[in-house]
mmCIF file of C-alpha atoms in Angstrom:
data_model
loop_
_atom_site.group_PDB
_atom_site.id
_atom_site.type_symbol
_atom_site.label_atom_id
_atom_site.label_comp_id
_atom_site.label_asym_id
_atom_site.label_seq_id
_atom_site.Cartn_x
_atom_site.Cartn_y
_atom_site.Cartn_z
ATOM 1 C CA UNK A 1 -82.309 -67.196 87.839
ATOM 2 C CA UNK A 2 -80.948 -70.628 86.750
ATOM 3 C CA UNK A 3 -78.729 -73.201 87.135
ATOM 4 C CA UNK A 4 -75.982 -73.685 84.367
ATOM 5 C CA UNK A 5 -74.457 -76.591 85.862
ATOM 6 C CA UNK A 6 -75.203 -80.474 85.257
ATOM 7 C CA UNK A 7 -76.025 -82.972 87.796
ATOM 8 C CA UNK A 8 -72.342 -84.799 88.785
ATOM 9 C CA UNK A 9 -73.759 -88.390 88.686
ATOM 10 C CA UNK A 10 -77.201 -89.696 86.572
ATOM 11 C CA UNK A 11 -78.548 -91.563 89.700
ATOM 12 C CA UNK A 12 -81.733 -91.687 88.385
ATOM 13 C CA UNK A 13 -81.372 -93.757 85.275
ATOM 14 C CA UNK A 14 -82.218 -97.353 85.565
ATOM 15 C CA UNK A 15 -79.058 -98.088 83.848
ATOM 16 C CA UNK A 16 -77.077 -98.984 86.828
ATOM 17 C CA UNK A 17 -74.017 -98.563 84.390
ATOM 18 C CA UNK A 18 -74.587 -94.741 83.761
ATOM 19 C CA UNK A 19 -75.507 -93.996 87.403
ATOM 20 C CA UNK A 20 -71.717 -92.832 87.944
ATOM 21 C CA UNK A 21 -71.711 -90.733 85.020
ATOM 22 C CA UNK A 22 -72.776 -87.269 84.335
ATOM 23 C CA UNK A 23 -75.520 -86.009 82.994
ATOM 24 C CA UNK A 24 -75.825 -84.346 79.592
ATOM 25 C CA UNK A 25 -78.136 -81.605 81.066
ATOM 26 C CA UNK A 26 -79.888 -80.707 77.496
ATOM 27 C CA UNK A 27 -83.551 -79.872 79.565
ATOM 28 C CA UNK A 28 -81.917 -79.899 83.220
ATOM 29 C CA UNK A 29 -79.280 -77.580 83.073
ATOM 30 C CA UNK A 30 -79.045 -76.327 79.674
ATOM 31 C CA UNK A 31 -82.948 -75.089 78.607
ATOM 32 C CA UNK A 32 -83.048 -72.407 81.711
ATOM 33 C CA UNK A 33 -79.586 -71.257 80.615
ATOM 34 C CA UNK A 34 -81.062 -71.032 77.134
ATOM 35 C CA UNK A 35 -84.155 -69.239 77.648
ATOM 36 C CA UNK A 36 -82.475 -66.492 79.731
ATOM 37 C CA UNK A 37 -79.737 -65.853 77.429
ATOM 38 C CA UNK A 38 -82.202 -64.994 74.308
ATOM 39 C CA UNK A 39 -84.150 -63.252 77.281
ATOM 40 C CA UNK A 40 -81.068 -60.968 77.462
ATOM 41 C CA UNK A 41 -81.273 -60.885 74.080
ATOM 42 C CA UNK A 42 -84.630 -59.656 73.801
ATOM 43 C CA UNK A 43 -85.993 -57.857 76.302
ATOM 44 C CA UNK A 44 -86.423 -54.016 76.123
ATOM 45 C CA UNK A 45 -85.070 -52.990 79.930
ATOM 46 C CA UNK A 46 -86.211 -49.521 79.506
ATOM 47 C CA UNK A 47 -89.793 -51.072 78.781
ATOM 48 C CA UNK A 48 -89.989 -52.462 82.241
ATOM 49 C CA UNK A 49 -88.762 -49.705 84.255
ATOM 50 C CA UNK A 50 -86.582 -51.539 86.519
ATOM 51 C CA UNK A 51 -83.561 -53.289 86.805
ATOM 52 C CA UNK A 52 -83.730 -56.678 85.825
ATOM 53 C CA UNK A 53 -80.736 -58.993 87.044
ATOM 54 C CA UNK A 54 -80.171 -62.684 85.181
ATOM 55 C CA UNK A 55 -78.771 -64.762 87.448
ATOM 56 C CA UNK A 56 -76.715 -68.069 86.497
ATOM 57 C CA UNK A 57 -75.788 -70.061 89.127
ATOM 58 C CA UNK A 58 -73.022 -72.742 89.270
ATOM 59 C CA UNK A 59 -72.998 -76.006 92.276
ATOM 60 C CA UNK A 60 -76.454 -76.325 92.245
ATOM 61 C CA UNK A 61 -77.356 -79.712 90.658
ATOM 62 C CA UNK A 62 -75.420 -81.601 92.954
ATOM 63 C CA UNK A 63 -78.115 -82.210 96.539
ATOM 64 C CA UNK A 64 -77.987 -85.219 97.400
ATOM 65 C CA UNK A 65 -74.452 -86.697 96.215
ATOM 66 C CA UNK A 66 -71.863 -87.213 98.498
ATOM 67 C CA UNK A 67 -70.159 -84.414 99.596
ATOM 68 C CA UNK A 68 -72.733 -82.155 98.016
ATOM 69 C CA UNK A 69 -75.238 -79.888 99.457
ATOM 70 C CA UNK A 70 -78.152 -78.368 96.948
ATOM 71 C CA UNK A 71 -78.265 -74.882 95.782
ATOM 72 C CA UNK A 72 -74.833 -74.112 96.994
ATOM 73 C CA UNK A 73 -73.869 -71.638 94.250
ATOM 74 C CA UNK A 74 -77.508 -69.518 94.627
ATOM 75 C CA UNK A 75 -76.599 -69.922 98.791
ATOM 76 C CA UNK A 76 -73.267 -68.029 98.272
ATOM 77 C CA UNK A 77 -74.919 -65.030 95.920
ATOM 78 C CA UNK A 78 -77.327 -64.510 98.352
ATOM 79 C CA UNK A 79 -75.159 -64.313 101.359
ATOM 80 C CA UNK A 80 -72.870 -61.860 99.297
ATOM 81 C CA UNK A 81 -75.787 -59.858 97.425
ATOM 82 C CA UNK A 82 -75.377 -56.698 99.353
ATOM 83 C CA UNK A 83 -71.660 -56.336 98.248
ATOM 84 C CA UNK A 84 -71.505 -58.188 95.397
ATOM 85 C CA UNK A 85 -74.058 -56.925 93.048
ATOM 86 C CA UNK A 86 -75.169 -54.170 94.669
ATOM 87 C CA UNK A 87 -77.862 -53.346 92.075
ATOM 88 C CA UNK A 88 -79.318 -56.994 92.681
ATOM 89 C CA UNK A 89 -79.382 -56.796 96.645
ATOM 90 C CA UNK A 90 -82.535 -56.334 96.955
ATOM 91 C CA UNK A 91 -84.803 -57.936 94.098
ATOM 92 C CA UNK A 92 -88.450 -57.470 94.504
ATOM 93 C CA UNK A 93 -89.183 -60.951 93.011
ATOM 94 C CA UNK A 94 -87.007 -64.013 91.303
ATOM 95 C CA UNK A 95 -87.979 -66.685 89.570
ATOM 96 C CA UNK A 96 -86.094 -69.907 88.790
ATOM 97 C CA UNK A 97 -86.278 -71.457 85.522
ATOM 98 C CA UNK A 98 -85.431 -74.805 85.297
ATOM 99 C CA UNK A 99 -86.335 -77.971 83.169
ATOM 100 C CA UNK A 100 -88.156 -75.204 81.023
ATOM 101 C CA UNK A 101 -87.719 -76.817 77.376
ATOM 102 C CA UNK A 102 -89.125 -80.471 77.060
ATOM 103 C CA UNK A 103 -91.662 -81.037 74.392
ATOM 104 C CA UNK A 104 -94.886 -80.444 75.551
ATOM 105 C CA UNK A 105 -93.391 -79.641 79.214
ATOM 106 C CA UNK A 106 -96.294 -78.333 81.556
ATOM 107 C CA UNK A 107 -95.242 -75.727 84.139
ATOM 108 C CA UNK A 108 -97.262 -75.834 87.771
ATOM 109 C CA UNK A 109 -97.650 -73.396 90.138
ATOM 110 C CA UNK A 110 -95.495 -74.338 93.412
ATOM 111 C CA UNK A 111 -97.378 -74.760 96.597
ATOM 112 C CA UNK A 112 -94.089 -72.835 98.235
ATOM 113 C CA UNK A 113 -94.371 -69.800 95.161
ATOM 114 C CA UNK A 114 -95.567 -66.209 96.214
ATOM 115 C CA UNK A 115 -99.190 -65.875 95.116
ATOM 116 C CA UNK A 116 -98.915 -62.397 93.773
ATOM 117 C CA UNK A 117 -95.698 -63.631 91.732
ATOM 118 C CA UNK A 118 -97.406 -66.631 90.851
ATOM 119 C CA UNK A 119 -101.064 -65.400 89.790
ATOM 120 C CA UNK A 120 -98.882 -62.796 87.477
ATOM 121 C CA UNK A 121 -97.014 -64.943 85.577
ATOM 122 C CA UNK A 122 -99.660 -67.575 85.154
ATOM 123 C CA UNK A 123 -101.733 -64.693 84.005
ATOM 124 C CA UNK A 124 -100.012 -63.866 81.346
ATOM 125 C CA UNK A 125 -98.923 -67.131 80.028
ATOM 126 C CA UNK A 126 -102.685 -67.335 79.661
ATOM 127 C CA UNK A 127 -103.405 -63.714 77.952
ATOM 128 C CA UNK A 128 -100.196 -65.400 75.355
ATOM 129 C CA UNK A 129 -102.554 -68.734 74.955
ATOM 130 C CA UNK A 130 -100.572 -71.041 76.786
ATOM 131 C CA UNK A 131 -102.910 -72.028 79.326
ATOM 132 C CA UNK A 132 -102.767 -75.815 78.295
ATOM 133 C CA UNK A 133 -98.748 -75.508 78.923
ATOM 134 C CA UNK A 134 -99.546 -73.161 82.313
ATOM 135 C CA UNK A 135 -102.184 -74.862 84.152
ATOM 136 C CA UNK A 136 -103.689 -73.315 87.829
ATOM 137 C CA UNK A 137 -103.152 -75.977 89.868
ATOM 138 C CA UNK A 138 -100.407 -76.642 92.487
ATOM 139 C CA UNK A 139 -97.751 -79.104 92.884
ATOM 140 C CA UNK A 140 -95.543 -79.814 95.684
ATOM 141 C CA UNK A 141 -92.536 -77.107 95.792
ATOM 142 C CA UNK A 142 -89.840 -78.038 93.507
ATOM 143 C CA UNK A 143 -86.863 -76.997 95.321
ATOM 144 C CA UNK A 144 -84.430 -74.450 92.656
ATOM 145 C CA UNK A 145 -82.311 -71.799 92.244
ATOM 146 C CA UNK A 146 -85.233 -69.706 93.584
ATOM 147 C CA UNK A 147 -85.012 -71.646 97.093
ATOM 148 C CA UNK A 148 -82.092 -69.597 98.613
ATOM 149 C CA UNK A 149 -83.797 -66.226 97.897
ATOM 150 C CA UNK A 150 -87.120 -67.776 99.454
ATOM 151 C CA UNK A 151 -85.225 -68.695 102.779
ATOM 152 C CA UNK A 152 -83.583 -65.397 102.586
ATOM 153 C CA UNK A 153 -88.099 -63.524 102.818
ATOM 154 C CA UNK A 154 -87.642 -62.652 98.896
ATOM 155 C CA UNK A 155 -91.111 -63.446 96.681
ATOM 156 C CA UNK A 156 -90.194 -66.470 94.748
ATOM 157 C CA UNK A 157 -91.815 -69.027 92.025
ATOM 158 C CA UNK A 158 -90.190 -71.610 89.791
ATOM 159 C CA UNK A 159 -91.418 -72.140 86.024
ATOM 160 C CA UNK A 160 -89.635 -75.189 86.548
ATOM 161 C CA UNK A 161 -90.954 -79.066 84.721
ATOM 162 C CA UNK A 162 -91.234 -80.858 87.609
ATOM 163 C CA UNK A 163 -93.043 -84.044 85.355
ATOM 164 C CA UNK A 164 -89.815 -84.599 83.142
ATOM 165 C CA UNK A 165 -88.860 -88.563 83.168
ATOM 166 C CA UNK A 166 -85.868 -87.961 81.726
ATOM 167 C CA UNK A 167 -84.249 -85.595 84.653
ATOM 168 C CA UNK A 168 -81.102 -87.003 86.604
ATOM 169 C CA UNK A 169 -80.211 -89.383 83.699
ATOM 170 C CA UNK A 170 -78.004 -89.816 80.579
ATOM 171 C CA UNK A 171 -81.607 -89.682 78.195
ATOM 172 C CA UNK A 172 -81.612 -86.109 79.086
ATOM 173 C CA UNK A 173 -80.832 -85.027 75.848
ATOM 174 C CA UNK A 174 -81.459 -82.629 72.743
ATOM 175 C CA UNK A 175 -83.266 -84.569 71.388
ATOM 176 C CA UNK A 176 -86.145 -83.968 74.111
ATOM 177 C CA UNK A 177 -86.256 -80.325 73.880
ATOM 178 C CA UNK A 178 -88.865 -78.071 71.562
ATOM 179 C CA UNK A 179 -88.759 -74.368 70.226
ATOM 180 C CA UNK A 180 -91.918 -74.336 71.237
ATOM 181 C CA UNK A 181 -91.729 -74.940 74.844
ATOM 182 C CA UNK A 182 -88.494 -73.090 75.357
ATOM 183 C CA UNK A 183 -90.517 -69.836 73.517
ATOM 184 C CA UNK A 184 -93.687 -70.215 76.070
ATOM 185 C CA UNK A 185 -91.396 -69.718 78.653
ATOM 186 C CA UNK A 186 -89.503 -67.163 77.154
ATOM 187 C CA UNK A 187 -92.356 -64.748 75.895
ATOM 188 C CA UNK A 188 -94.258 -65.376 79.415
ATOM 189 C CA UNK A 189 -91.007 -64.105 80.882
ATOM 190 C CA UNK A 190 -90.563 -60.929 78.552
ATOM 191 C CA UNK A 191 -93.860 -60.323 78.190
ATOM 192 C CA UNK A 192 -94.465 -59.842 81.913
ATOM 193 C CA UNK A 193 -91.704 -58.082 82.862
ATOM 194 C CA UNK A 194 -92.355 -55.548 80.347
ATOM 195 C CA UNK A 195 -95.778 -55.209 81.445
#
């Protein structure tokens, strides 16, 4: 799952000008979008023997601003799941990708993710080489698309970059994002769901 929105207002950059303006999204917003749309692309279903749902959510990017609570459009799927996508109701994990294309982005296992999910993943992005861009350790829970189905009991874990300076302001841009990082992420995803 991802978000495919932009953040409403930079209010992180320290240019007090651009604080009102939107965000160009290029790394938040844009590289999760990216990575699951060549994942659709890609990935050989029958190979994994289960259905696999993508998941793009709108009126996420937005906690925090007036007038805006976080997550909202991940909050309405999973109060509808049951009758809306009936073949999604009930997913046995989900992972949120956000932030996943910054050069040299490093992804860090969420003190909130499920263990099982978690060990999995990082597993294989280090069976792929890409231990240096996966390390074990944990960082505080970066709150994501992934945080409604987590309230909801579902297994969860974000291969989100929670390090990137250039989130919430107008310098996130394309000129910040790498093949290279957005392919980690993408062959960690296809290569453990078809496994």
């Amino acid at each position: 799952a991802t978000p495919y929105d932009t953040r409403l207002a930079a209010d992180a950059d320290p240019d007090a000008d651009n604080q009102q303006r939107a965000t160009p999204g290029a790394n938040s917003g844009a590289s999760g979008v990216a990575v699951l749309l060549e994942l659709a692309r890609t990935l050989d279903v029958e190979q994994t023997g289960h259905t696999i749902c993508l998941g793009f959510f709108d009126a996420e990017q937005n906690g925090g601003l007036p007038g805006w609570d976080a997550h909202l459009g991940s909050q309405i799927f999973v109060r509808s799941l049951p009758v809306s996508v009936p073949r999604c109701a009930s997913p046995r994990f989900v992972v949120g990708v956000e932030q996943a294309g910054a050069t040299d982005q490093r992804f860090y296992q969420g003190e909130d993710g499920d263990p099982t999910l978690q060990e999995a993943l990082w597993q294989t992005a280090a069976n792929l080489d890409y231990a240096d861009w996966f390390p074990r350790q944990s960082r505080p829970a970066a709150e994501g698309v992934q945080t409604a189905f987590a309230a909801d009991g579902m297994a969860t874990t974000a291969l989100v970059g929670v390090d990137y300076p250039a989130a919430n302001t107008m310098q996130d841009t394309l000129d910040k994002l790498n093949a290279d990082t957005l392919q980690r992420v993408g062959m960690t995803l296809e290569t453990w769901l078809e496994t």
